[in-house]
Coordinates of C-alpha atoms and ligand atoms in Angstrom, one line a residue:
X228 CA -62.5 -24.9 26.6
X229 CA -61.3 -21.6 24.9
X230 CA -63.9 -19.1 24.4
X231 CA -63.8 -19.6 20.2
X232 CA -64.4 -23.1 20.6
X233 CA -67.3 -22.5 22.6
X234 CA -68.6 -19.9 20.3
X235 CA -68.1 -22.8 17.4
X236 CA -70.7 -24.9 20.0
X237 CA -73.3 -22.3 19.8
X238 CA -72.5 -21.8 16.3
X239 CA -73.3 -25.6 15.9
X240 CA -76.2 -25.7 18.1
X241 CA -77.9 -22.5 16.6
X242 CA -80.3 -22.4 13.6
X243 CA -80.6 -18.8 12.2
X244 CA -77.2 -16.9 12.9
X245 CA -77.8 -13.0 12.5
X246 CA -74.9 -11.1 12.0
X247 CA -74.5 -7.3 12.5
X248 CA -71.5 -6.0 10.6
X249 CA -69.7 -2.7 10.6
X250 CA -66.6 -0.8 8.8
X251 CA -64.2 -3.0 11.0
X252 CA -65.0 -6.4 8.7
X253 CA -64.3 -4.2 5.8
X254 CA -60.9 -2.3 7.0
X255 CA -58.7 -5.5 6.0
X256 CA -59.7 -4.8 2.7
X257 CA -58.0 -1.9 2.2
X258 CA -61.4 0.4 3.4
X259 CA -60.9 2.7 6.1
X260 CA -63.0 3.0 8.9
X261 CA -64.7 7.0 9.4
X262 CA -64.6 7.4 13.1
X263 CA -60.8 4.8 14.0
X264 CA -58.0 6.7 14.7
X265 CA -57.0 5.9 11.1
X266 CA -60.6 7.2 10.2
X267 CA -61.5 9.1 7.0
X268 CA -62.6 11.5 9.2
X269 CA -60.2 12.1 11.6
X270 CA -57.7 12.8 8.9
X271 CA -60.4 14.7 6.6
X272 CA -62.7 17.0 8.3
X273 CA -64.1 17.7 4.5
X274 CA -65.1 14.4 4.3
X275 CA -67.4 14.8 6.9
X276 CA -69.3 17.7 5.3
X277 CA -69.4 15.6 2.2
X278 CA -71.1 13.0 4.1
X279 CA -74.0 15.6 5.2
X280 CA -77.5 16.0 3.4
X281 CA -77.5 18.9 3.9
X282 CA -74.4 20.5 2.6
X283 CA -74.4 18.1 -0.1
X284 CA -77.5 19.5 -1.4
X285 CA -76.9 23.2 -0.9
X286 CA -73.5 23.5 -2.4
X287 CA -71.9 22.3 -6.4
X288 CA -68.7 22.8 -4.4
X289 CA -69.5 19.8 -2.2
X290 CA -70.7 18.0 -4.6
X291 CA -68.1 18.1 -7.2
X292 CA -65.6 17.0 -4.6
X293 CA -67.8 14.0 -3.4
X294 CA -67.9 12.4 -6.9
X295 CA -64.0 13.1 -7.2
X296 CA -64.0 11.3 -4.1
X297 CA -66.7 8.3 -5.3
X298 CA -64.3 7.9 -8.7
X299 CA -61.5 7.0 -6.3
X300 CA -62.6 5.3 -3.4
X301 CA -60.7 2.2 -2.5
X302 CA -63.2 0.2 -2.1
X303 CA -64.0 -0.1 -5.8
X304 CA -60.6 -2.2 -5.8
X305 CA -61.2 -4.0 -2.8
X306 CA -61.5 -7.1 -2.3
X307 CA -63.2 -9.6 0.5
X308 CA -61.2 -10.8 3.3
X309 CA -61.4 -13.8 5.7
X310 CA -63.9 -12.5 7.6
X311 CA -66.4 -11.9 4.7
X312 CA -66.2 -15.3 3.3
X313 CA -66.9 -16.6 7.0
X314 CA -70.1 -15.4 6.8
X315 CA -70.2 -17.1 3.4
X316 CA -69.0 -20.6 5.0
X317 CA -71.9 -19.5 7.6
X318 CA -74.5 -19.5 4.6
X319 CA -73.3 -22.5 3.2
X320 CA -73.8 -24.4 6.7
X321 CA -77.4 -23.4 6.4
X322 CA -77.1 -21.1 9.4
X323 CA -77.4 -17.8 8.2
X324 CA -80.7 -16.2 8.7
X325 CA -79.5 -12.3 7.7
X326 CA -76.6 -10.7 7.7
X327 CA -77.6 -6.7 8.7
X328 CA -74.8 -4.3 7.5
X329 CA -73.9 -1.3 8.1
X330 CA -71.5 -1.2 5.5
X331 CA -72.0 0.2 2.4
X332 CA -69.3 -1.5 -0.1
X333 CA -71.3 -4.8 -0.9
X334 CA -68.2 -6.7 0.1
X335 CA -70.8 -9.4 1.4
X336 CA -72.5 -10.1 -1.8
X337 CA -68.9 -9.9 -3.4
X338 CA -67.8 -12.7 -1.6
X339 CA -70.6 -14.6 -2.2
X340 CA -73.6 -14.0 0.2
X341 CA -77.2 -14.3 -1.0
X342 CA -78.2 -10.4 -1.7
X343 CA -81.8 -11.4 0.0
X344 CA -79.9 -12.1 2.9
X345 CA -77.9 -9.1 3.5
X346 CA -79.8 -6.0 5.2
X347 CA -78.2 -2.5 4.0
X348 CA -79.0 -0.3 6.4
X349 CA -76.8 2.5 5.4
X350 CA -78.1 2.1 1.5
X351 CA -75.0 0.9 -1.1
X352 CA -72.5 3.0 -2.8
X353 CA -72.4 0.6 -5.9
X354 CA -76.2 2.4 -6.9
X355 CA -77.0 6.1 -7.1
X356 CA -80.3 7.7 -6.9
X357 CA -82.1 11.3 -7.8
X358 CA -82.8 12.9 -5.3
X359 CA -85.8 14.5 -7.2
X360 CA -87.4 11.9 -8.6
X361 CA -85.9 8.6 -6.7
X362 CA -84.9 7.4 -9.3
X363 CA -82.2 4.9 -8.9
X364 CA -79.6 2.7 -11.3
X365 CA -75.7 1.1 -11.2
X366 CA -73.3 3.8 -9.9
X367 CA -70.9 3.0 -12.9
X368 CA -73.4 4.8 -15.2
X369 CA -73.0 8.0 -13.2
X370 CA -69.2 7.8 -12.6
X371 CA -68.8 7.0 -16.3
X372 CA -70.2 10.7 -17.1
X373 CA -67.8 12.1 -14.0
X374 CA -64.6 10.6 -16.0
X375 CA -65.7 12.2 -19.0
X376 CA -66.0 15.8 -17.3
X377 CA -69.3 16.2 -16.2
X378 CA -68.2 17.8 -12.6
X379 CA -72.0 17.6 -10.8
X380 CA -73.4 15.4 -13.0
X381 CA -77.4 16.0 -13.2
X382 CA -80.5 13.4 -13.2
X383 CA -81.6 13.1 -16.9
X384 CA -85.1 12.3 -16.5
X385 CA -85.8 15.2 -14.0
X386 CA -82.8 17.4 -13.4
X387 CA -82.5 16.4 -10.1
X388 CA -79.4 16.3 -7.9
X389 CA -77.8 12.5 -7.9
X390 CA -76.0 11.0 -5.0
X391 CA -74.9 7.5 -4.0
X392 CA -78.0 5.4 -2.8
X393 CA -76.3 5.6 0.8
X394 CA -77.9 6.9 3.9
X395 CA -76.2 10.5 4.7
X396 CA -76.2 12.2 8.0
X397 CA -78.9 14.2 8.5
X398 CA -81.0 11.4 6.0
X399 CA -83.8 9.4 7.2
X400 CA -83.0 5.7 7.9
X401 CA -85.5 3.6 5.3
X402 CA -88.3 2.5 8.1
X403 CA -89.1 -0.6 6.1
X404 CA -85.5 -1.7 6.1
X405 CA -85.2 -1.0 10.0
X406 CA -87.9 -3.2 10.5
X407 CA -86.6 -5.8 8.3
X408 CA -83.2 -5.7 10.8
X409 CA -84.9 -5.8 14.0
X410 CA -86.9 -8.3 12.7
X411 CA -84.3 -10.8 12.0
X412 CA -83.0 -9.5 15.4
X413 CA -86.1 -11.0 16.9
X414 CA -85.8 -14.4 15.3
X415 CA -82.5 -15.1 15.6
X416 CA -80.9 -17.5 18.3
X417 CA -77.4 -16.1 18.3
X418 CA -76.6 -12.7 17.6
X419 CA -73.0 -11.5 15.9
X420 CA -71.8 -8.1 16.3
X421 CA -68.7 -7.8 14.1
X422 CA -66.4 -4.6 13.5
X423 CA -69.3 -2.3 14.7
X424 CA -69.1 0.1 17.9
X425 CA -72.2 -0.7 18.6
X426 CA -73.0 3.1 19.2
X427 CA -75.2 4.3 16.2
X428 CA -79.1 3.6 17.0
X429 CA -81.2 2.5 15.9
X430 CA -79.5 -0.7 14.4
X431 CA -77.4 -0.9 18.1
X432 CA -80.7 -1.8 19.3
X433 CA -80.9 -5.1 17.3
X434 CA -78.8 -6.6 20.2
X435 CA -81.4 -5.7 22.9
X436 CA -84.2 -7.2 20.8
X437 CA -81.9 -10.6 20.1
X438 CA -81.5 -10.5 24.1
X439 CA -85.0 -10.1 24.5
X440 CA -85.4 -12.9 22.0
X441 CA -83.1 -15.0 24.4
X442 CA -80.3 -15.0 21.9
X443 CA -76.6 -16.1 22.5
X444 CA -74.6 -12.5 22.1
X445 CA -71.3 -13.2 20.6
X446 CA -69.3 -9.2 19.9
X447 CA -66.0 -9.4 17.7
X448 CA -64.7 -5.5 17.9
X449 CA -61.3 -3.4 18.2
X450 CA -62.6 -1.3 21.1
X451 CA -65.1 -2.3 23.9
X452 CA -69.1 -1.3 23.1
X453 CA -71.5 -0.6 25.2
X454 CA -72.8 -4.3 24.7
X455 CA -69.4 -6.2 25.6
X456 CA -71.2 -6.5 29.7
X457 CA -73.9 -7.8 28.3
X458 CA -72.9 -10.5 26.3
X459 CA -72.2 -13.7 26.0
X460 CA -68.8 -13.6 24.6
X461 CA -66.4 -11.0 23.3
X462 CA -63.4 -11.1 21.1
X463 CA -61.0 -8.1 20.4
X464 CA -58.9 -10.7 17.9
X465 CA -58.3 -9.1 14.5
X466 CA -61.4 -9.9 12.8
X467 CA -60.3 -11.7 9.3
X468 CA -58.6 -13.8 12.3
X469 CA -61.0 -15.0 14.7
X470 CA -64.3 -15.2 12.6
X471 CA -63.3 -17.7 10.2
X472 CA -61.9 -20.0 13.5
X473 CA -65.6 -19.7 14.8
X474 CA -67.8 -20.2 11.5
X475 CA -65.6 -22.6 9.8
Ligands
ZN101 ZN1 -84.5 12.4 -11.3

């Protein structure tokens, strides 16, 4: 027996799926990953700084160049790919008990997953909120007043400095949100790491608690993770390949 069809067996014999998805589901849509060799990062060291509290907050220079960048990200154009809609084939089957992301592009719900079931862990870039008064709202509002030449556009209730409703470095991870992941992680019966190194913690630690849990670990990634001796099965298959062979 191959190892996908055995996968489909678990698949088949499980009752509450949890997924854990990173930027490798979402690079076949045209979204590049930060840290891959293609990453934004690599090839934009700015990027990075743009992507830091606290430089974002201390400098308009920063800023004004991190809503040029929001205005034209890809991934306002993007579209789901194979491996999104699996997940949605996964929901329809009645198997999906959450669907933790580390993504930010909402490409889950685009394709058609239950919002109540996906998990943001890294916030959404399709919101923004004030950093004064946590005020938050659809990111189109605030992009609107970019196009029209606002270059740092300000909170109009409080002044405040607005960002995308995404988890910077140097931010706080939302506690109740953590707990809502590790949760799921606990009840789950087979756990799917997909397009994630498996490297950034606390969410990596969702596939300790599913092992603790006695959970089947299945982890679909480009590059080996830290997990890939512990689990059950692992695929380096192009993702928008393999997943929908093993959910269909
Ligand atoms: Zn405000």
């Amino acid at each position: 027996m191959s190892a996908a069809q055995q996968v489909r067996g678990w698949i088949e014999a499980a009752s509450r799926v949890v997924a854990l998805t990173g930027a490798g589901i979402s690079t076949d849509s045209g979204i590049p990953d930060f840290r891959g060799p293609q990453g934004l990062w690599t090839r934009n060291p700015l990027a990075e700084k743009m992507s830091n509290i606290h430089y974002y907050l201390a400098d308009p220079e920063v800023r004004k160049a991190s809503w040029q960048n929001r205005l034209s990200s890809p991934a306002w154009s993007a579209k789901p790919n194979p491996g999104h809609l699996a997940f949605v084939t996964l929901e329809k089957r009645k198997k999906l008990h959450a669907l933790i992301t580390q993504n930010i592009d909402e490409l889950h719900q685009v394709a058609g997953n239950s919002p109540e079931r996906v998990i943001e862990v890294h916030g959404t870039m399709r919101k923004f909120m004030c950093w004064g008064c946590g005020m938050r709202g659809p990111m189109e509002l605030v992009l609107e007043r970019v196009r029209a030449g606002e270059a740092d556009p300000r909170c109009r209730d409080c002044g405040g400095i607005l960002k995308s409703d995404t988890i910077s470095f140097g931010q706080q991870l939302v506690p109740e949100v953590i707990d809502r992941a590790m949760q799921a992680a606990r009840e789950t019966d087979l756990f799917i790491a997909v397009g994630t190194s498996l490297q950034v913690y606390p969410v990596a630690g969702a596939v300790d608690v599913a092992r603790a849990a006695r959970a089947k670990v299945v982890i679909i990634n480009a590059e080996p993770t830290p997990f890939d001796e512990v689990a059950d099965a692992v695929f380096r298959d192009s993702i928008s390949e393999v997943l929908p062979q093993l959910c269909s």
